Short mmCIF file of C-alpha atoms in Angstrom, two decimals:
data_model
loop_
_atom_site.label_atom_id
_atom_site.label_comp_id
_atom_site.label_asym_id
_atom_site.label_seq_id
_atom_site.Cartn_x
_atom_site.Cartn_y
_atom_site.Cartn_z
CA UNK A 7 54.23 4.22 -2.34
CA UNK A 8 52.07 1.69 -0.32
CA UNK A 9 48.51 2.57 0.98
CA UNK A 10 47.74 1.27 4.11
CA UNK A 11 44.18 0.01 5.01
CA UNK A 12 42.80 0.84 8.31
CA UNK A 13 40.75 -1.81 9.72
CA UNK A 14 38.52 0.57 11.69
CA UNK A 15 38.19 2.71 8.77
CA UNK A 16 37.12 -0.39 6.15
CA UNK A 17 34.76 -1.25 9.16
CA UNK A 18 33.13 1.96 9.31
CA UNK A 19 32.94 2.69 5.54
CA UNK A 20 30.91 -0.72 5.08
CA UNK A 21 28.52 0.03 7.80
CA UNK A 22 28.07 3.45 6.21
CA UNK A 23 27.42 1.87 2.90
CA UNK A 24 24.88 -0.33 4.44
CA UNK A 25 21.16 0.13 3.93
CA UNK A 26 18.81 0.98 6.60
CA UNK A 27 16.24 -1.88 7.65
CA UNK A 28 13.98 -1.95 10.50
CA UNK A 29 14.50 -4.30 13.13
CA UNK A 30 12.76 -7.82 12.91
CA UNK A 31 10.01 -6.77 15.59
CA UNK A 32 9.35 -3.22 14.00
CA UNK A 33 6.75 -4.60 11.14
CA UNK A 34 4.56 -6.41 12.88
CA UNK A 35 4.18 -3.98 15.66
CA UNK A 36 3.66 -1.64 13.24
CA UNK A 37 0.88 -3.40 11.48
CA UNK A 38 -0.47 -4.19 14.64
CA UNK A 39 -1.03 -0.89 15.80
CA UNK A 40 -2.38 0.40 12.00
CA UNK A 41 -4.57 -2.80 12.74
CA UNK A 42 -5.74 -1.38 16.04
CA UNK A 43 -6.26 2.42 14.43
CA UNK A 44 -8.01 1.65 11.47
CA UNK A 45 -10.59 -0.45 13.49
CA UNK A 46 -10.79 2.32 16.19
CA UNK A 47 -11.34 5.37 13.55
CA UNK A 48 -15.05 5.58 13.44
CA UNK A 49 -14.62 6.57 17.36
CA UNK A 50 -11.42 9.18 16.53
CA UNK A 51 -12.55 11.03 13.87
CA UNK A 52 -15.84 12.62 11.92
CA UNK A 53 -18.51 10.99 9.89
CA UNK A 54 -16.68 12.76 6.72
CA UNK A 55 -13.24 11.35 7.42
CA UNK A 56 -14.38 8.48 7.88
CA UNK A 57 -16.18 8.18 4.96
CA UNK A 58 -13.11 9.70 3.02
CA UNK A 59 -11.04 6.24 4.34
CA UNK A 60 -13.48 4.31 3.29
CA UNK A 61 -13.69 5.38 -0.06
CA UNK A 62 -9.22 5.42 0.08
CA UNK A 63 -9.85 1.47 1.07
CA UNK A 64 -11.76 0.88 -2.43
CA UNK A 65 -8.69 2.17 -3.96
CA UNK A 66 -7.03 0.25 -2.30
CA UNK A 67 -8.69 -2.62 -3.44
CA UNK A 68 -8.21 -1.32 -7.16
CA UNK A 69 -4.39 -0.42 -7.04
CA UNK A 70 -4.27 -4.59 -5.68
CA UNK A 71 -5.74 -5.26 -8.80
CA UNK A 72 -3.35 -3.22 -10.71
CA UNK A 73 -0.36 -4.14 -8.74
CA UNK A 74 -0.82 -7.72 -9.79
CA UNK A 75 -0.59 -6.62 -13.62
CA UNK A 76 2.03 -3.81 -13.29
CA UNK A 77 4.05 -5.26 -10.19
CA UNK A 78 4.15 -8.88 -11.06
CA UNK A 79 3.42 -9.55 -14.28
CA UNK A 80 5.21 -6.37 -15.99
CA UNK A 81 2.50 -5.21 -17.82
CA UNK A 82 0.91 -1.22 -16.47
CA UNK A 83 -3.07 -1.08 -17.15
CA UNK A 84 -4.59 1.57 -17.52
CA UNK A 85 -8.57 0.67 -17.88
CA UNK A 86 -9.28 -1.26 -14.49
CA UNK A 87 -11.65 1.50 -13.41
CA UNK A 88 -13.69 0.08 -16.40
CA UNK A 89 -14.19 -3.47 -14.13
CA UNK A 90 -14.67 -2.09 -10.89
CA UNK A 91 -17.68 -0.24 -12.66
CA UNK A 92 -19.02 -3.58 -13.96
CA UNK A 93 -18.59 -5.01 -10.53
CA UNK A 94 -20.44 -1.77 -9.36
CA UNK A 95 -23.59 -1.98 -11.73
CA UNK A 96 -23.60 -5.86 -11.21
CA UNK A 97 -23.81 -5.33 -7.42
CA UNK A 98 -26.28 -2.55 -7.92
CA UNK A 99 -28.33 -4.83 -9.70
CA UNK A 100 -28.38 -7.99 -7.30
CA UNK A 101 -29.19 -5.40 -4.60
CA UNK A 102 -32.67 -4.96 -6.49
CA UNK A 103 -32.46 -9.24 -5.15
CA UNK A 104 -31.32 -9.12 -1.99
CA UNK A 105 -28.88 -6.17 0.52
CA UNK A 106 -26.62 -8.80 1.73
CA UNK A 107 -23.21 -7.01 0.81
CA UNK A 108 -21.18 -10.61 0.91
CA UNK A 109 -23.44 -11.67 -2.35
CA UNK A 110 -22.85 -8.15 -4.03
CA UNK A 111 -19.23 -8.62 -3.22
CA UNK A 112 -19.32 -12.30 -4.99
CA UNK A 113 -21.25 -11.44 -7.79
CA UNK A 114 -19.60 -8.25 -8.44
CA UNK A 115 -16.14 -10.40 -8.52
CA UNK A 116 -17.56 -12.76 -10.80
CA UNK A 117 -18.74 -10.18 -13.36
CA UNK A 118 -15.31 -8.39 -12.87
CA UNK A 119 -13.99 -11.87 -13.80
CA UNK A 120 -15.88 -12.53 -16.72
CA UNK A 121 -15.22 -9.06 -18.69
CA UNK A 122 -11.83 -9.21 -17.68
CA UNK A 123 -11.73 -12.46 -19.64
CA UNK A 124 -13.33 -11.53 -22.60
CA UNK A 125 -11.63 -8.43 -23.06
CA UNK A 126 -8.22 -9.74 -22.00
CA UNK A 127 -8.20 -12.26 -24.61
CA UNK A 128 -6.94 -8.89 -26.76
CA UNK A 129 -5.17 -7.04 -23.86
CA UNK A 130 -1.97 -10.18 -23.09
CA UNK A 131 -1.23 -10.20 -26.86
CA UNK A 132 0.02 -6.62 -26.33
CA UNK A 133 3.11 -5.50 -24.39
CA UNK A 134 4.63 -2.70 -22.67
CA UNK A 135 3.24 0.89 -23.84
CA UNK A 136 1.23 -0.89 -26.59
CA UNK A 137 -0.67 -2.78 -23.57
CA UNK A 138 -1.14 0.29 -21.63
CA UNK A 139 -2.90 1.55 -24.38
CA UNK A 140 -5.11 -1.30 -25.44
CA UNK A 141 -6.13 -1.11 -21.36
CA UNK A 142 -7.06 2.71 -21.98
CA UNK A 143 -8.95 1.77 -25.08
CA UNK A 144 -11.06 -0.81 -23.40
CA UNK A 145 -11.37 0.97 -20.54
CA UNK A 146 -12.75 4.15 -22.59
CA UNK A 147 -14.90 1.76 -24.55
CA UNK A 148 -16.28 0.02 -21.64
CA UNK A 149 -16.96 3.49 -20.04
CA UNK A 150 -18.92 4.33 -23.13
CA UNK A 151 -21.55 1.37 -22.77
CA UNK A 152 -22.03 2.61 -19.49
CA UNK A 153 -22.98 5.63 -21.09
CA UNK A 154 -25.22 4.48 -23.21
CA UNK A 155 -26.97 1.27 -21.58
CA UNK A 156 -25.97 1.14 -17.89
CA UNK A 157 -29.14 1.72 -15.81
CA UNK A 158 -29.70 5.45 -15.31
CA UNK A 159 -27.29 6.05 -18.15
CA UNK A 160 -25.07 8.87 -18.02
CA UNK A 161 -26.98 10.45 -14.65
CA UNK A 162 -26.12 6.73 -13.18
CA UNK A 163 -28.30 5.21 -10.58
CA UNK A 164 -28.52 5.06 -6.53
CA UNK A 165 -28.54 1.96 -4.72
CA UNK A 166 -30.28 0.64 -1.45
CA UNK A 167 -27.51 0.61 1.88
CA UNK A 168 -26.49 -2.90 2.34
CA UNK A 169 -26.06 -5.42 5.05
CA UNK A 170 -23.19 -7.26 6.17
CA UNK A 171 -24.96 -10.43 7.23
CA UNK A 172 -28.38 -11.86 7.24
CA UNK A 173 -30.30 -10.95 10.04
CA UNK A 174 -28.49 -7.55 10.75
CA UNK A 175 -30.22 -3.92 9.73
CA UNK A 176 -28.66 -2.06 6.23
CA UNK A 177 -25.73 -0.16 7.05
CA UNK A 178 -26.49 3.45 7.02
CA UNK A 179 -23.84 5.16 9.69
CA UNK A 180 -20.50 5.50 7.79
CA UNK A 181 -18.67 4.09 10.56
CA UNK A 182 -20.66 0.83 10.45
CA UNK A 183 -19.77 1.43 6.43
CA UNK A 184 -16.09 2.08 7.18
CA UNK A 185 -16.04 -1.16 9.43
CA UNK A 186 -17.61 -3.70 6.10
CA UNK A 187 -15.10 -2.15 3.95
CA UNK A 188 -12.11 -2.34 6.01
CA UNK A 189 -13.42 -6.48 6.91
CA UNK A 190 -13.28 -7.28 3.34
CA UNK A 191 -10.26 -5.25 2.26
CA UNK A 192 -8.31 -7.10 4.66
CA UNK A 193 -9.90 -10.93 3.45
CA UNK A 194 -9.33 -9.28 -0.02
CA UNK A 195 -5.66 -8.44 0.64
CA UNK A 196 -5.46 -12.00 2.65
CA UNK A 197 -6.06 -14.18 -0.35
CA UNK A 198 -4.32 -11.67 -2.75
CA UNK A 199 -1.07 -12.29 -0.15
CA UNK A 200 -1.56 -16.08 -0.19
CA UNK A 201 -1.75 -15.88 -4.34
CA UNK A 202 1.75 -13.65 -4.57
CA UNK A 203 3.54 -16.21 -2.66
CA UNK A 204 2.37 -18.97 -5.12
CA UNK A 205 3.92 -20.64 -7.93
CA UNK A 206 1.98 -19.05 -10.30
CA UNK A 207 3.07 -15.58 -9.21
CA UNK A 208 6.77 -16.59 -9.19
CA UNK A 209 6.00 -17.33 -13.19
CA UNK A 210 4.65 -13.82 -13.42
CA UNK A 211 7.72 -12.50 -12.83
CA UNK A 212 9.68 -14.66 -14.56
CA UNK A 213 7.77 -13.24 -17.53
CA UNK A 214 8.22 -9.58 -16.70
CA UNK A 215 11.75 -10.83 -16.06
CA UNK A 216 12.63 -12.45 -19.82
CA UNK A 217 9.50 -14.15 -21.44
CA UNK A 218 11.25 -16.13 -23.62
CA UNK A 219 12.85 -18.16 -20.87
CA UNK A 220 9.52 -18.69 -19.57
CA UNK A 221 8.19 -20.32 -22.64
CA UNK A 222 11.24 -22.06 -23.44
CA UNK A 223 10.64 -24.02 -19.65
CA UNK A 224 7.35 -25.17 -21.33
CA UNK A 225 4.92 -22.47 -19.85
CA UNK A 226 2.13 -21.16 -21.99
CA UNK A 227 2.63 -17.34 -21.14
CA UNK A 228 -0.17 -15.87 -22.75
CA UNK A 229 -2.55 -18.53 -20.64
CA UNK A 230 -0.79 -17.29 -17.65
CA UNK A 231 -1.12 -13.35 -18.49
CA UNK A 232 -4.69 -14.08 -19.09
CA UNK A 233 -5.46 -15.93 -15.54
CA UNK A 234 -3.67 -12.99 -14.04
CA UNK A 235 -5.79 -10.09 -15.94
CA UNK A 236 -9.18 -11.79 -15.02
CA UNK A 237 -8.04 -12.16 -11.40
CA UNK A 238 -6.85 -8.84 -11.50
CA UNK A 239 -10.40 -7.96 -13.30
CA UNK A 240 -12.17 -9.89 -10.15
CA UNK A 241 -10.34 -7.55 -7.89
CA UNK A 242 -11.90 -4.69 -9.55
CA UNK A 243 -15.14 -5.98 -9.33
CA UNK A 244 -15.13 -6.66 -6.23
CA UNK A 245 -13.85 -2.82 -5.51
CA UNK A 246 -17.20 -2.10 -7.41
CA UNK A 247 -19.32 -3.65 -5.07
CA UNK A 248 -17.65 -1.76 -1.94
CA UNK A 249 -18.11 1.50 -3.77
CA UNK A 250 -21.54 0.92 -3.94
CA UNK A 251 -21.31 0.45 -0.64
CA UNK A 252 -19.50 3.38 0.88
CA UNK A 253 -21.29 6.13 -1.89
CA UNK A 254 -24.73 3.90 -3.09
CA UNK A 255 -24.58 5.50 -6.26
CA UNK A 256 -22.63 4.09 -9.21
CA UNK A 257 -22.32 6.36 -12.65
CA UNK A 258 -19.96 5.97 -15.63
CA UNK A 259 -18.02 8.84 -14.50
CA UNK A 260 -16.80 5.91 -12.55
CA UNK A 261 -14.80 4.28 -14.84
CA UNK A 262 -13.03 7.32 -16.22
CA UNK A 263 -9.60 7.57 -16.79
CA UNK A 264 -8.46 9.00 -13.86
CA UNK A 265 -9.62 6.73 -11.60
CA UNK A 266 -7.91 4.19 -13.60
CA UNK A 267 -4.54 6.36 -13.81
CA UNK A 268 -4.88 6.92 -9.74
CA UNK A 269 -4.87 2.85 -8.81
CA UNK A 270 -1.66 2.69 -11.50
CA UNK A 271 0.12 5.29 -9.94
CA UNK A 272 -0.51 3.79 -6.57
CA UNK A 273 1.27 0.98 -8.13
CA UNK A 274 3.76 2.57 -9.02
CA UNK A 275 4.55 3.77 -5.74
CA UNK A 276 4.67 0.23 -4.09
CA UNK A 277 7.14 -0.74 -6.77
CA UNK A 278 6.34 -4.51 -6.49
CA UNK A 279 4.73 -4.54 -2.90
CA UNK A 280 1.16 -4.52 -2.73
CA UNK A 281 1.35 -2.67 0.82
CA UNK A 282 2.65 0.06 -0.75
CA UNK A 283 0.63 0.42 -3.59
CA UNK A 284 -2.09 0.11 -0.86
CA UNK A 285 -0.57 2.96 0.96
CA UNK A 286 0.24 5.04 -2.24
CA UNK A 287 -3.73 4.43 -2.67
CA UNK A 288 -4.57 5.82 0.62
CA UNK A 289 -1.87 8.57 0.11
CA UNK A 290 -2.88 9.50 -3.44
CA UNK A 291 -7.04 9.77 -2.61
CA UNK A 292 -5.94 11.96 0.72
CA UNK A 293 -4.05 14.15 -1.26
CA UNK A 294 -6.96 14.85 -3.59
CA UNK A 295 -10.04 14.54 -1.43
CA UNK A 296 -8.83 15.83 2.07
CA UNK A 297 -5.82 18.00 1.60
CA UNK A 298 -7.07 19.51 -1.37
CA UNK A 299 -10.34 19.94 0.54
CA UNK A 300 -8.25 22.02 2.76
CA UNK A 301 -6.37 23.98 0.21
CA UNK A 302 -10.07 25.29 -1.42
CA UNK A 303 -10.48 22.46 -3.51
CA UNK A 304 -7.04 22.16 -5.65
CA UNK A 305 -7.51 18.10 -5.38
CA UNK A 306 -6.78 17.47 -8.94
CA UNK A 307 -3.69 19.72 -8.75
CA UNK A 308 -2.31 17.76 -5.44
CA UNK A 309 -2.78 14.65 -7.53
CA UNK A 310 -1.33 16.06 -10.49
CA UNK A 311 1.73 17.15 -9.00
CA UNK A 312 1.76 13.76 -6.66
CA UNK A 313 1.89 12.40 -10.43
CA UNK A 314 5.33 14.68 -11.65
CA UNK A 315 7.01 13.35 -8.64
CA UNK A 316 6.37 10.26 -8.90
CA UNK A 317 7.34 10.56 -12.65
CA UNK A 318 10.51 11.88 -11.89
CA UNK A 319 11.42 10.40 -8.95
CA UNK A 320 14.11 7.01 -9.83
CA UNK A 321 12.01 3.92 -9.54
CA UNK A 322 14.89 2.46 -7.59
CA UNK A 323 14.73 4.81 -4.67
CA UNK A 324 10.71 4.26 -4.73
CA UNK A 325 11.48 0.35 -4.70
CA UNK A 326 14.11 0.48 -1.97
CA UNK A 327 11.82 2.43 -0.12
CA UNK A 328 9.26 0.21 -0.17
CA UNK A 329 11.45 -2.90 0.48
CA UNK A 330 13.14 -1.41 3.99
CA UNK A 331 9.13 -0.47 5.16
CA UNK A 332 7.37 -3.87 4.40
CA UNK A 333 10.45 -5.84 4.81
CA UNK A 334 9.65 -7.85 1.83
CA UNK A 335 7.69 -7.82 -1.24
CA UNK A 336 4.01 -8.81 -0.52
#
């Protein structure tokens, strides 16, 4: 017997077979109009939502910073929380100086930087689940100090409002808030966007790819794993310093574990893209803060469950998700 093949047919079974993608025009239309929306929300919505987005935006800013350890480099952290509290108390304390929020937002960064580096130095020797749990470890240990000599200790301390640029009043309306945050989010997530299209990221996931090729092409990994965890330990800084911003009050309950274990999972969800774990960031503090708000405070059981899914759910789907919304990996 002989099978014949139907042209047609063969036609429409490939086409079937073929993945969804939105058209070339779709993305940036899209992101236009989010543009437009998220500048326009202090005029759409209450003073409480909008403070809720803002504080979704500093996670944001976090799950960047662990999307650049977990996304490119392969390795999940699990303590970042502990640097965006550094960058928090540092900013705190150079608002005793001056309230410009650009020069929190620097210095915070820096110090973000420099504990990143000094504690890194131990995290990049470890891999896989032994790193995440060296992050947890410092993480718990830097929460600790906080405890014990962070201004305030345990009952933390409240901060003056700041302001955007010299000559202009502090910022007390949330909108006004809302509207510093978003601004440096998006120069944030600009220069984060120019660094994942670098050299230097394409070695990153060479090494989450096979290390040992990596080395054997003459690159010093662990140097490279170490530049990424202080840049990713700058990112959380400078999340501090918007924090301090949206809430002015910074506390060690700050740099617990879940906040640390909420910017991974939004990682997670973007599966390699840093819009998505942006969006899984915005997603994941909705679900807790708003939603569960709604549902008579069951936040941490949203975000529990939000977890089991996202457990269970194959990291392939997740990734091709991801992929056919941002249209490429950025």
């Amino acid at each position: 017997m002989t099978a014949t093949l139907n042209p047609t047919s063969a036609a429409t079974d490939t086409s079937a077979r073929r993945p969804f993608r939105l058209p070339s025009w779709a993305i940036p239309t899209f992101g236009a109009l989010g543009l437009v929306t998220a500048v326009a929300l202090p005029w759409l919505v209450n003073a409480y939502l909008v403070s809720l987005a803002a504080t979704a935006l500093v996670m944001a800013v976090l799950a960047m910073s662990a999307q650049l350890l977990a996304g490119w480099a392969g390795l999940a952290p699990l303590g970042q929380a502990a640097y965006l509290v550094v960058g928090a108390y540092t900013a705190a304390s150079v608002a005793t100086l001056t309230g410009l929020g650009p020069v929190q937002l620097l210095a915070a960064a820096a110090a973000g930087a420099v504990a990143a580096a000094v504690t890194g130095v131990l995290a990049v020797r470890a891999r896989g689940t032994t790193f995440l749990m060296v992050t947890f470890g410092l993480g718990e240990l830097l929460h600790a100090a906080a405890n014990q000599w962070a201004p305030g200790g345990s009952e933390g301390t409240h901060t003056p409002p700041v302001a955007a640029l010299p000559g202009l009043p502090p910022m007390v309306r949330p909108g006004w808030v809302y509207l510093y945050v978003l601004t440096c989010a998006l120069l944030i997530g600009a220069a984060v966007a120019v660094l994942v299209r670098s050299r230097f990221a394409l070695l990153l996931r060479g090494i989450a790819a096979y290390e040992p090729r990596v080395q054997a092409a003459g690159q010093h990994t662990g140097g490279l794993l170490l530049a990424a965890y202080v840049i990713a330990g700058g990112i959380a800084g400078a999340a501090g310093s918007l924090l301090i911003a949206v809430t002015r009050y910074v506390s060690p309950a700050d740099a617990a574990m879940g906040v640390s274990a909420l910017a991974l999972a939004a990682a997670l969800i973007g599966s390699g893209s840093m819009t998505g774990a942006c969006a899984g960031a915005i997603l994941l503090v909705a679900a807790r803060d708003w939603v569960g708000g709604l549902l008579g405070g069951h936040g941490p059981t949203l975000l529990g469950l939000a977890f089991l899914v996202l457990a269970y759910l194959p990291r392939h789907r997740l990734a091709g998700l991801t992929t056919r919304l941002s249209g490429r990996r950025t």
